Amino acid sequence: MASRFQDVQQGPPIEVFQMNKMFTEDPDQNKINLSVGAYRDEQGKPWVLPVVRKMEKQMAADETLLHEYLPVLGLDQFTAAATSMLLGADNPAISAGRAFGVQTLSGTGGLRVGAEFLNKHLGYTSFYYSTPTWENHHLVFVNSGFTSPHSYRYWNPKTRAIDFDGFIEDLRSAPANSVILLHACAHNPTGIDPTHEQWEKIADVMEEGKLFPFFDSAYQGFASGDLDRDAWAVRYFVKRGFELVCAQSFAKNFGLYNERVGNLTIVLNDASLVAPVKSQLTWIVRGMYSNPPAHGARVVANVLSDKMLFDLWREHIRTMASRVISMRESLRAELIKLNTPGNWDHIVNQIGLFSYTGLTQKQSEYLVQQYHIYLLKSGRINVCGLNPSNVQYLARAINDAVSKFPAEDDPRAKL
Ligand code: LMR
């Protein structure tokens, strides 16, 4: 009998996870994993943050902790701590009771719950994301009911910097009530954030055009090593009086990738609307996954609400951020030492986990095939995949790739 499933077509692989798998399975001694955005220490190993380990041991020994269901919108202690980490504990929106959080399945879950809410309850259908952006943004919004996807210009491949005029022009042409997806800090994949003056201009144009800001904050603390500095843009929009939502991930800054700890912060301009909005969010979560998991949220909540643990965690963040910064410097220095064609200043000017190297697809593929160096075909590298013992190998490989395949050979160079 023919299967009911016979017409199901094979879907394409997810590039970032495919690269990660290819790396894991590659027996080569010199292989380097620069694909998935996850922190690696000086030895190239994943790092369980000591404060997380400490908290997990404490929790394992605590006989009073149960595995009962959490409320649909999550652990209150966690959502309150996460919201105040984003907005600042003294933010007037919090004291006025018009800002709150919903626990979500990491940042992606926050994007999904937020987008579905905006679509279902405010009737929004049009959204704008940067070119380029994290490859999952488009899919999450479309799956949430958004029917008009658009992109705004962001990266200028010629200058390897932000295309600010293009960005503003595209915002100006967006219809009212479009949702504008903005990276709160450490833009993925380019590592280039707008300056404060540029954010002010973005806010002006969005206010004039009645556009709705949806921030994605996956790297708070990772960009500069400073939680407050990395939240500047979101806090600025709140101060300007915008109503907004922000999906927060604790995957990177707590190293809790597989625990799916996230928060959707929602800021309204009227505290009396919090109850109805929360009630509708409850039904969205109920219909999607019913209620969130507790473990990671407890870890984060306990660390954020204990001064000593919080300070320890901030030290861990600084350790991670400064290691990334120093590897950027080493990579640039090695490329210059080898007289590698081109200018490599953008590597140190970009921030966060990623560098958008400017390597073409052909050059990137060559690094994978010839050198066992795994990166995305867009040329994005996870900088903390580098350490003092592999950075020279990468620089030599890049030098070879750009010498062998000058950028003009790449079809994208002609775009
Ligand atoms: C990345 O951009 O590498 C990470 O956010 C992992 C992912 O899910 O794509």
PDB file of C-alpha atoms in Angstrom, residues 114-409:
ATOM      1  CA  GLY A 114       5.722  37.987  20.259  1.00  0.00           C
ATOM      2  CA  ALA A 115       5.165  37.783  16.514  1.00  0.00           C
ATOM      3  CA  GLU A 116       2.091  35.603  16.862  1.00  0.00           C
ATOM      4  CA  PHE A 117       0.631  38.013  19.403  1.00  0.00           C
ATOM      5  CA  LEU A 118       1.234  41.042  17.166  1.00  0.00           C
ATOM      6  CA  ASN A 119      -0.305  39.248  14.221  1.00  0.00           C
ATOM      7  CA  LYS A 120      -3.336  37.841  16.016  1.00  0.00           C
ATOM      8  CA  HIS A 121      -4.193  40.689  18.349  1.00  0.00           C
ATOM      9  CA  LEU A 122      -2.934  43.844  16.630  1.00  0.00           C
ATOM     10  CA  GLY A 123      -3.483  42.560  13.095  1.00  0.00           C
ATOM     11  CA  TYR A 124       0.096  43.280  11.987  1.00  0.00           C
ATOM     12  CA  THR A 125       1.132  41.464   8.810  1.00  0.00           C
ATOM     13  CA  SER A 126       4.184  43.280   7.498  1.00  0.00           C
ATOM     14  CA  PHE A 127       7.673  42.886   8.939  1.00  0.00           C
ATOM     15  CA  TYR A 128      11.135  44.135   8.043  1.00  0.00           C
ATOM     16  CA  TYR A 129      14.442  42.505   8.819  1.00  0.00           C
ATOM     17  CA  SER A 130      17.985  43.578   8.029  1.00  0.00           C
ATOM     18  CA  THR A 131      19.952  42.343   5.018  1.00  0.00           C
ATOM     19  CA  PRO A 132      21.559  40.187   6.167  1.00  0.00           C
ATOM     20  CA  THR A 133      20.033  38.917   9.384  1.00  0.00           C
ATOM     21  CA  TRP A 134      19.966  35.740  11.445  1.00  0.00           C
ATOM     22  CA  GLU A 135      18.616  33.213   8.954  1.00  0.00           C
ATOM     23  CA  ASN A 136      15.746  32.118  11.216  1.00  0.00           C
ATOM     24  CA  HIS A 137      14.013  35.505  11.553  1.00  0.00           C
ATOM     25  CA  HIS A 138      12.135  35.230   8.298  1.00  0.00           C
ATOM     26  CA  LEU A 139      10.823  31.741   9.013  1.00  0.00           C
ATOM     27  CA  VAL A 140       9.700  32.533  12.561  1.00  0.00           C
ATOM     28  CA  PHE A 141       7.680  35.550  11.463  1.00  0.00           C
ATOM     29  CA  VAL A 142       6.117  33.817   8.479  1.00  0.00           C
ATOM     30  CA  ASN A 143       5.181  30.851  10.665  1.00  0.00           C
ATOM     31  CA  SER A 144       3.618  33.319  13.133  1.00  0.00           C
ATOM     32  CA  GLY A 145       1.157  34.556  10.506  1.00  0.00           C
ATOM     33  CA  PHE A 146       3.044  37.509   8.982  1.00  0.00           C
ATOM     34  CA  THR A 147       2.302  37.567   5.264  1.00  0.00           C
ATOM     35  CA  SER A 148       4.400  40.515   4.042  1.00  0.00           C
ATOM     36  CA  PRO A 149       8.111  39.955   4.622  1.00  0.00           C
ATOM     37  CA  HIS A 150      10.483  42.773   3.626  1.00  0.00           C
ATOM     38  CA  SER A 151      14.106  43.504   4.174  1.00  0.00           C
ATOM     39  CA  TYR A 152      15.894  46.754   4.929  1.00  0.00           C
ATOM     40  CA  ARG A 153      19.422  47.553   3.797  1.00  0.00           C
ATOM     41  CA  TYR A 154      21.993  47.175   6.539  1.00  0.00           C
ATOM     42  CA  TRP A 155      25.384  45.909   5.399  1.00  0.00           C
ATOM     43  CA  ASN A 156      27.401  47.551   2.695  1.00  0.00           C
ATOM     44  CA  PRO A 157      29.787  44.904   1.314  1.00  0.00           C
ATOM     45  CA  LYS A 158      31.992  47.564  -0.295  1.00  0.00           C
ATOM     46  CA  THR A 159      32.691  49.529   2.878  1.00  0.00           C
ATOM     47  CA  ARG A 160      32.160  46.520   5.153  1.00  0.00           C
ATOM     48  CA  ALA A 161      30.148  48.836   7.359  1.00  0.00           C
ATOM     49  CA  ILE A 162      26.522  49.769   7.914  1.00  0.00           C
ATOM     50  CA  ASP A 163      24.578  51.153   4.946  1.00  0.00           C
ATOM     51  CA  PHE A 164      22.862  53.708   7.105  1.00  0.00           C
ATOM     52  CA  ASP A 165      21.335  55.828   4.354  1.00  0.00           C
ATOM     53  CA  GLY A 166      19.883  52.728   2.731  1.00  0.00           C
ATOM     54  CA  PHE A 167      18.546  51.559   6.100  1.00  0.00           C
ATOM     55  CA  ILE A 168      16.797  54.878   6.747  1.00  0.00           C
ATOM     56  CA  GLU A 169      15.431  55.071   3.212  1.00  0.00           C
ATOM     57  CA  ASP A 170      13.908  51.608   3.564  1.00  0.00           C
ATOM     58  CA  LEU A 171      12.381  52.462   6.943  1.00  0.00           C
ATOM     59  CA  ARG A 172      10.859  55.583   5.389  1.00  0.00           C
ATOM     60  CA  SER A 173       9.100  53.517   2.767  1.00  0.00           C
ATOM     61  CA  ALA A 174       7.685  50.980   5.248  1.00  0.00           C
ATOM     62  CA  PRO A 175       3.890  51.172   5.685  1.00  0.00           C
ATOM     63  CA  ALA A 176       2.543  52.177   9.127  1.00  0.00           C
ATOM     64  CA  ASN A 177       2.260  49.305  11.620  1.00  0.00           C
ATOM     65  CA  SER A 178       5.062  47.362  10.024  1.00  0.00           C
ATOM     66  CA  VAL A 179       7.073  45.475  12.594  1.00  0.00           C
ATOM     67  CA  ILE A 180      10.754  46.372  12.404  1.00  0.00           C
ATOM     68  CA  LEU A 181      13.032  43.664  13.671  1.00  0.00           C
ATOM     69  CA  LEU A 182      16.084  45.268  15.288  1.00  0.00           C
ATOM     70  CA  HIS A 183      19.105  43.581  16.834  1.00  0.00           C
ATOM     71  CA  ALA A 184      19.558  45.095  20.294  1.00  0.00           C
ATOM     72  CA  CYS A 185      23.333  44.670  20.132  1.00  0.00           C
ATOM     73  CA  ALA A 186      26.037  42.560  18.464  1.00  0.00           C
ATOM     74  CA  HIS A 187      24.155  42.307  15.183  1.00  0.00           C
ATOM     75  CA  ASN A 188      24.103  38.730  13.880  1.00  0.00           C
ATOM     76  CA  PRO A 189      25.807  38.104  11.453  1.00  0.00           C
ATOM     77  CA  THR A 190      27.615  41.386  10.758  1.00  0.00           C
ATOM     78  CA  GLY A 191      28.838  42.382  14.242  1.00  0.00           C
ATOM     79  CA  ILE A 192      28.072  46.015  13.325  1.00  0.00           C
ATOM     80  CA  ASP A 193      25.656  48.012  15.488  1.00  0.00           C
ATOM     81  CA  PRO A 194      24.301  51.497  14.831  1.00  0.00           C
ATOM     82  CA  THR A 195      25.935  54.275  16.862  1.00  0.00           C
ATOM     83  CA  HIS A 196      23.846  56.117  19.475  1.00  0.00           C
ATOM     84  CA  GLU A 197      23.251  58.955  17.002  1.00  0.00           C
ATOM     85  CA  GLN A 198      22.136  56.463  14.383  1.00  0.00           C
ATOM     86  CA  TRP A 199      19.740  54.810  16.843  1.00  0.00           C
ATOM     87  CA  GLU A 200      18.258  58.244  17.554  1.00  0.00           C
ATOM     88  CA  LYS A 201      17.652  58.758  13.860  1.00  0.00           C
ATOM     89  CA  ILE A 202      16.143  55.264  13.529  1.00  0.00           C
ATOM     90  CA  ALA A 203      13.769  56.091  16.387  1.00  0.00           C
ATOM     91  CA  ASP A 204      12.792  59.402  14.742  1.00  0.00           C
ATOM     92  CA  VAL A 205      11.937  57.722  11.469  1.00  0.00           C
ATOM     93  CA  MET A 206      10.075  54.889  13.183  1.00  0.00           C
ATOM     94  CA  GLU A 207       8.062  57.314  15.250  1.00  0.00           C
ATOM     95  CA  GLU A 208       7.128  59.385  12.198  1.00  0.00           C
ATOM     96  CA  GLY A 209       6.216  56.292  10.194  1.00  0.00           C
ATOM     97  CA  LYS A 210       4.279  54.649  13.076  1.00  0.00           C
ATOM     98  CA  LEU A 211       6.467  51.572  12.873  1.00  0.00           C
ATOM     99  CA  PHE A 212       6.587  48.989  15.640  1.00  0.00           C
ATOM    100  CA  PRO A 213       9.960  48.017  17.184  1.00  0.00           C
ATOM    101  CA  PHE A 214      10.608  44.347  17.863  1.00  0.00           C
ATOM    102  CA  PHE A 215      14.057  43.925  19.389  1.00  0.00           C
ATOM    103  CA  ASP A 216      15.987  40.696  19.369  1.00  0.00           C
ATOM    104  CA  SER A 217      18.454  40.691  22.277  1.00  0.00           C
ATOM    105  CA  ALA A 218      20.505  37.513  22.038  1.00  0.00           C
ATOM    106  CA  TYR A 219      23.857  38.898  23.175  1.00  0.00           C
ATOM    107  CA  GLN A 220      23.350  41.304  26.091  1.00  0.00           C
ATOM    108  CA  GLY A 221      26.744  41.517  27.795  1.00  0.00           C
ATOM    109  CA  PHE A 222      28.535  39.847  24.912  1.00  0.00           C
ATOM    110  CA  ALA A 223      28.993  42.914  22.757  1.00  0.00           C
ATOM    111  CA  SER A 224      30.877  45.151  25.163  1.00  0.00           C
ATOM    112  CA  GLY A 225      31.136  43.026  28.308  1.00  0.00           C
ATOM    113  CA  ASP A 226      28.769  45.542  29.949  1.00  0.00           C
ATOM    114  CA  LEU A 227      25.089  44.662  30.394  1.00  0.00           C
ATOM    115  CA  ASP A 228      23.915  48.266  30.569  1.00  0.00           C
ATOM    116  CA  ARG A 229      25.827  49.459  27.567  1.00  0.00           C
ATOM    117  CA  ASP A 230      24.498  46.573  25.478  1.00  0.00           C
ATOM    118  CA  ALA A 231      20.909  47.437  26.432  1.00  0.00           C
ATOM    119  CA  TRP A 232      21.273  51.089  25.446  1.00  0.00           C
ATOM    120  CA  ALA A 233      19.153  50.945  22.287  1.00  0.00           C
ATOM    121  CA  VAL A 234      16.195  49.177  23.909  1.00  0.00           C
ATOM    122  CA  ARG A 235      16.260  51.543  26.899  1.00  0.00           C
ATOM    123  CA  TYR A 236      16.475  54.525  24.582  1.00  0.00           C
ATOM    124  CA  PHE A 237      13.363  53.449  22.659  1.00  0.00           C
ATOM    125  CA  VAL A 238      11.498  52.957  25.946  1.00  0.00           C
ATOM    126  CA  LYS A 239      12.599  56.405  27.122  1.00  0.00           C
ATOM    127  CA  ARG A 240      11.318  57.875  23.866  1.00  0.00           C
ATOM    128  CA  GLY A 241       7.878  56.492  24.689  1.00  0.00           C
ATOM    129  CA  PHE A 242       7.693  53.622  22.211  1.00  0.00           C
ATOM    130  CA  GLU A 243       5.591  50.594  22.998  1.00  0.00           C
ATOM    131  CA  LEU A 244       7.729  47.618  22.086  1.00  0.00           C
ATOM    132  CA  VAL A 245       8.577  43.977  22.554  1.00  0.00           C
ATOM    133  CA  CYS A 246      11.994  42.404  22.971  1.00  0.00           C
ATOM    134  CA  ALA A 247      12.940  38.736  22.770  1.00  0.00           C
ATOM    135  CA  GLN A 248      15.791  37.968  25.164  1.00  0.00           C
ATOM    136  CA  SER A 249      17.955  34.887  24.996  1.00  0.00           C
ATOM    137  CA  PHE A 250      20.103  33.582  27.835  1.00  0.00           C
ATOM    138  CA  ALA A 251      21.754  30.966  25.628  1.00  0.00           C
ATOM    139  CA  LYS A 252      24.981  32.857  25.012  1.00  0.00           C
ATOM    140  CA  ASN A 253      25.445  35.088  28.042  1.00  0.00           C
ATOM    141  CA  PHE A 254      24.760  32.204  30.462  1.00  0.00           C
ATOM    142  CA  GLY A 255      26.105  29.457  28.190  1.00  0.00           C
ATOM    143  CA  LEU A 256      22.724  27.728  28.568  1.00  0.00           C
ATOM    144  CA  TYR A 257      22.280  26.874  24.901  1.00  0.00           C
ATOM    145  CA  ASN A 258      20.259  23.700  25.298  1.00  0.00           C
ATOM    146  CA  GLU A 259      18.146  24.819  28.255  1.00  0.00           C
ATOM    147  CA  ARG A 260      16.129  27.243  26.101  1.00  0.00           C
ATOM    148  CA  VAL A 261      15.911  30.075  28.605  1.00  0.00           C
ATOM    149  CA  GLY A 262      14.267  33.167  27.198  1.00  0.00           C
ATOM    150  CA  ASN A 263      12.083  36.083  28.094  1.00  0.00           C
ATOM    151  CA  LEU A 264       9.788  38.242  26.018  1.00  0.00           C
ATOM    152  CA  THR A 265       9.773  41.722  27.510  1.00  0.00           C
ATOM    153  CA  ILE A 266       6.717  43.786  26.666  1.00  0.00           C
ATOM    154  CA  VAL A 267       6.471  47.512  27.292  1.00  0.00           C
ATOM    155  CA  LEU A 268       3.064  49.166  27.005  1.00  0.00           C
ATOM    156  CA  ASN A 269       2.186  52.800  27.549  1.00  0.00           C
ATOM    157  CA  ASP A 270      -0.820  52.007  29.730  1.00  0.00           C
ATOM    158  CA  ALA A 271      -0.540  49.761  32.802  1.00  0.00           C
ATOM    159  CA  SER A 272      -4.253  48.938  32.696  1.00  0.00           C
ATOM    160  CA  LEU A 273      -3.657  46.978  29.480  1.00  0.00           C
ATOM    161  CA  VAL A 274      -1.189  44.581  31.070  1.00  0.00           C
ATOM    162  CA  ALA A 275      -3.907  42.208  32.320  1.00  0.00           C
ATOM    163  CA  PRO A 276      -5.706  41.711  28.972  1.00  0.00           C
ATOM    164  CA  VAL A 277      -2.414  41.462  27.055  1.00  0.00           C
ATOM    165  CA  LYS A 278      -1.114  38.868  29.511  1.00  0.00           C
ATOM    166  CA  SER A 279      -4.330  36.903  29.262  1.00  0.00           C
ATOM    167  CA  GLN A 280      -4.047  36.685  25.474  1.00  0.00           C
ATOM    168  CA  LEU A 281      -0.363  35.767  25.663  1.00  0.00           C
ATOM    169  CA  THR A 282      -1.397  32.992  28.025  1.00  0.00           C
ATOM    170  CA  TRP A 283      -3.646  31.527  25.331  1.00  0.00           C
ATOM    171  CA  ILE A 284      -0.918  31.783  22.693  1.00  0.00           C
ATOM    172  CA  VAL A 285       1.544  29.880  24.882  1.00  0.00           C
ATOM    173  CA  ARG A 286      -1.129  27.407  25.956  1.00  0.00           C
ATOM    174  CA  GLY A 287      -1.837  26.512  22.341  1.00  0.00           C
ATOM    175  CA  MET A 288       1.836  26.293  21.434  1.00  0.00           C
ATOM    176  CA  TYR A 289       3.612  24.405  24.225  1.00  0.00           C
ATOM    177  CA  SER A 290       1.381  24.904  27.256  1.00  0.00           C
ATOM    178  CA  ASN A 291       4.049  26.058  29.711  1.00  0.00           C
ATOM    179  CA  PRO A 292       7.817  26.465  29.823  1.00  0.00           C
ATOM    180  CA  PRO A 293      10.570  24.343  31.417  1.00  0.00           C
ATOM    181  CA  ALA A 294      11.936  25.338  34.820  1.00  0.00           C
ATOM    182  CA  HIS A 295      15.565  24.307  35.150  1.00  0.00           C
ATOM    183  CA  GLY A 296      17.415  27.003  33.183  1.00  0.00           C
ATOM    184  CA  ALA A 297      15.010  29.723  34.293  1.00  0.00           C
ATOM    185  CA  ARG A 298      15.694  28.845  37.942  1.00  0.00           C
ATOM    186  CA  VAL A 299      19.443  29.000  37.366  1.00  0.00           C
ATOM    187  CA  VAL A 300      19.202  32.430  35.733  1.00  0.00           C
ATOM    188  CA  ALA A 301      16.683  33.787  38.238  1.00  0.00           C
ATOM    189  CA  ASN A 302      18.807  32.711  41.204  1.00  0.00           C
ATOM    190  CA  VAL A 303      21.968  34.221  39.771  1.00  0.00           C
ATOM    191  CA  LEU A 304      20.321  37.500  38.770  1.00  0.00           C
ATOM    192  CA  SER A 305      18.719  37.981  42.161  1.00  0.00           C
ATOM    193  CA  ASP A 306      21.782  37.342  44.338  1.00  0.00           C
ATOM    194  CA  LYS A 307      24.288  40.206  44.412  1.00  0.00           C
ATOM    195  CA  MET A 308      27.353  37.997  44.881  1.00  0.00           C
ATOM    196  CA  LEU A 309      26.378  35.531  42.146  1.00  0.00           C
ATOM    197  CA  PHE A 310      25.353  38.358  39.838  1.00  0.00           C
ATOM    198  CA  ASP A 311      28.790  39.975  40.199  1.00  0.00           C
ATOM    199  CA  LEU A 312      30.476  36.654  39.569  1.00  0.00           C
ATOM    200  CA  TRP A 313      28.390  36.161  36.428  1.00  0.00           C
ATOM    201  CA  ARG A 314      29.284  39.635  35.190  1.00  0.00           C
ATOM    202  CA  GLU A 315      32.920  38.669  35.532  1.00  0.00           C
ATOM    203  CA  HIS A 316      32.275  35.580  33.397  1.00  0.00           C
ATOM    204  CA  ILE A 317      30.688  37.754  30.728  1.00  0.00           C
ATOM    205  CA  ARG A 318      33.668  40.075  30.741  1.00  0.00           C
ATOM    206  CA  THR A 319      35.966  37.064  30.398  1.00  0.00           C
ATOM    207  CA  MET A 320      34.049  35.837  27.345  1.00  0.00           C
ATOM    208  CA  ALA A 321      33.727  39.263  25.722  1.00  0.00           C
ATOM    209  CA  SER A 322      37.380  40.133  26.224  1.00  0.00           C
ATOM    210  CA  ARG A 323      38.565  36.801  24.852  1.00  0.00           C
ATOM    211  CA  VAL A 324      36.563  37.440  21.691  1.00  0.00           C
ATOM    212  CA  ILE A 325      38.024  40.943  21.393  1.00  0.00           C
ATOM    213  CA  SER A 326      41.572  39.681  21.791  1.00  0.00           C
ATOM    214  CA  MET A 327      41.070  36.978  19.154  1.00  0.00           C
ATOM    215  CA  ARG A 328      39.790  39.611  16.724  1.00  0.00           C
ATOM    216  CA  GLU A 329      43.013  41.518  17.262  1.00  0.00           C
ATOM    217  CA  SER A 330      45.171  38.429  16.814  1.00  0.00           C
ATOM    218  CA  LEU A 331      43.418  37.440  13.597  1.00  0.00           C
ATOM    219  CA  ARG A 332      43.807  40.894  12.096  1.00  0.00           C
ATOM    220  CA  ALA A 333      47.453  41.046  13.159  1.00  0.00           C
ATOM    221  CA  GLU A 334      48.205  37.653  11.588  1.00  0.00           C
ATOM    222  CA  LEU A 335      46.481  38.594   8.330  1.00  0.00           C
ATOM    223  CA  ILE A 336      48.497  41.787   8.121  1.00  0.00           C
ATOM    224  CA  LYS A 337      51.721  39.928   8.938  1.00  0.00           C
ATOM    225  CA  LEU A 338      51.059  37.695   5.938  1.00  0.00           C
ATOM    226  CA  ASN A 339      50.364  40.710   3.690  1.00  0.00           C
ATOM    227  CA  THR A 340      46.936  39.315   2.979  1.00  0.00           C
ATOM    228  CA  PRO A 341      45.276  41.300   0.184  1.00  0.00           C
ATOM    229  CA  GLY A 342      42.560  43.652   1.422  1.00  0.00           C
ATOM    230  CA  ASN A 343      41.819  45.667   4.530  1.00  0.00           C
ATOM    231  CA  TRP A 344      41.012  43.736   7.705  1.00  0.00           C
ATOM    232  CA  ASP A 345      40.134  46.560  10.087  1.00  0.00           C
ATOM    233  CA  HIS A 346      36.483  45.529  10.105  1.00  0.00           C
ATOM    234  CA  ILE A 347      37.422  42.412  12.081  1.00  0.00           C
ATOM    235  CA  VAL A 348      38.314  44.548  15.095  1.00  0.00           C
ATOM    236  CA  ASN A 349      35.604  47.139  14.493  1.00  0.00           C
ATOM    237  CA  GLN A 350      32.847  44.528  14.653  1.00  0.00           C
ATOM    238  CA  ILE A 351      31.595  43.332  18.030  1.00  0.00           C
ATOM    239  CA  GLY A 352      29.969  40.300  19.598  1.00  0.00           C
ATOM    240  CA  LEU A 353      30.542  36.704  18.765  1.00  0.00           C
ATOM    241  CA  PHE A 354      30.675  37.070  15.009  1.00  0.00           C
ATOM    242  CA  SER A 355      32.809  38.609  12.362  1.00  0.00           C
ATOM    243  CA  TYR A 356      31.360  39.116   8.935  1.00  0.00           C
ATOM    244  CA  THR A 357      34.705  38.657   7.285  1.00  0.00           C
ATOM    245  CA  GLY A 358      33.784  39.737   3.787  1.00  0.00           C
ATOM    246  CA  LEU A 359      35.035  36.393   2.495  1.00  0.00           C
ATOM    247  CA  THR A 360      33.096  35.399  -0.594  1.00  0.00           C
ATOM    248  CA  GLN A 361      31.124  32.205  -0.894  1.00  0.00           C
ATOM    249  CA  LYS A 362      33.862  30.645  -2.997  1.00  0.00           C
ATOM    250  CA  GLN A 363      36.570  31.607  -0.515  1.00  0.00           C
ATOM    251  CA  SER A 364      34.481  30.343   2.400  1.00  0.00           C
ATOM    252  CA  GLU A 365      33.810  27.021   0.689  1.00  0.00           C
ATOM    253  CA  TYR A 366      37.496  26.693  -0.096  1.00  0.00           C
ATOM    254  CA  LEU A 367      38.316  27.058   3.607  1.00  0.00           C
ATOM    255  CA  VAL A 368      35.917  24.246   4.408  1.00  0.00           C
ATOM    256  CA  GLN A 369      37.123  21.915   1.682  1.00  0.00           C
ATOM    257  CA  GLN A 370      40.827  22.636   1.707  1.00  0.00           C
ATOM    258  CA  TYR A 371      41.491  23.503   5.340  1.00  0.00           C
ATOM    259  CA  HIS A 372      38.688  21.860   7.359  1.00  0.00           C
ATOM    260  CA  ILE A 373      37.729  25.285   8.670  1.00  0.00           C
ATOM    261  CA  TYR A 374      33.965  25.353   9.093  1.00  0.00           C
ATOM    262  CA  LEU A 375      32.188  28.670   8.560  1.00  0.00           C
ATOM    263  CA  LEU A 376      28.992  29.864   6.913  1.00  0.00           C
ATOM    264  CA  LYS A 377      29.049  30.509   3.192  1.00  0.00           C
ATOM    265  CA  SER A 378      28.185  34.146   3.894  1.00  0.00           C
ATOM    266  CA  GLY A 379      31.690  34.454   5.355  1.00  0.00           C
ATOM    267  CA  ARG A 380      30.432  34.758   8.946  1.00  0.00           C
ATOM    268  CA  ILE A 381      32.806  33.339  11.522  1.00  0.00           C
ATOM    269  CA  ASN A 382      32.299  32.695  15.201  1.00  0.00           C
ATOM    270  CA  VAL A 383      35.370  34.487  16.532  1.00  0.00           C
ATOM    271  CA  CYS A 384      35.595  32.499  19.750  1.00  0.00           C
ATOM    272  CA  GLY A 385      36.223  29.348  17.711  1.00  0.00           C
ATOM    273  CA  LEU A 386      39.707  30.867  17.536  1.00  0.00           C
ATOM    274  CA  ASN A 387      42.426  30.489  20.133  1.00  0.00           C
ATOM    275  CA  PRO A 388      46.157  31.162  20.280  1.00  0.00           C
ATOM    276  CA  SER A 389      46.935  27.759  18.792  1.00  0.00           C
ATOM    277  CA  ASN A 390      44.735  27.957  15.681  1.00  0.00           C
ATOM    278  CA  VAL A 391      44.617  31.633  14.716  1.00  0.00           C
ATOM    279  CA  GLN A 392      47.754  31.450  12.557  1.00  0.00           C
ATOM    280  CA  TYR A 393      46.363  28.449  10.702  1.00  0.00           C
ATOM    281  CA  LEU A 394      43.178  30.394   9.933  1.00  0.00           C
ATOM    282  CA  ALA A 395      45.106  33.481   8.822  1.00  0.00           C
ATOM    283  CA  ARG A 396      47.242  31.382   6.456  1.00  0.00           C
ATOM    284  CA  ALA A 397      44.126  29.728   5.066  1.00  0.00           C
ATOM    285  CA  ILE A 398      42.363  33.075   4.518  1.00  0.00           C
ATOM    286  CA  ASN A 399      45.481  34.457   2.896  1.00  0.00           C
ATOM    287  CA  ASP A 400      45.539  31.509   0.521  1.00  0.00           C
ATOM    288  CA  ALA A 401      41.801  31.734  -0.225  1.00  0.00           C
ATOM    289  CA  VAL A 402      41.737  35.453  -1.020  1.00  0.00           C
ATOM    290  CA  SER A 403      44.905  35.192  -3.109  1.00  0.00           C
ATOM    291  CA  LYS A 404      43.612  32.222  -5.068  1.00  0.00           C
ATOM    292  CA  PHE A 405      40.041  33.452  -5.547  1.00  0.00           C
ATOM    293  CA  PRO A 406      39.982  37.244  -5.700  1.00  0.00           C
ATOM    294  CA  ALA A 407      36.596  38.650  -4.744  1.00  0.00           C
ATOM    295  CA  GLU A 408      35.666  39.710  -8.307  1.00  0.00           C
ATOM    296  CA  ASP A 409      35.272  36.021  -9.166  1.00  0.00           C
TER     297      ASP A 409
END
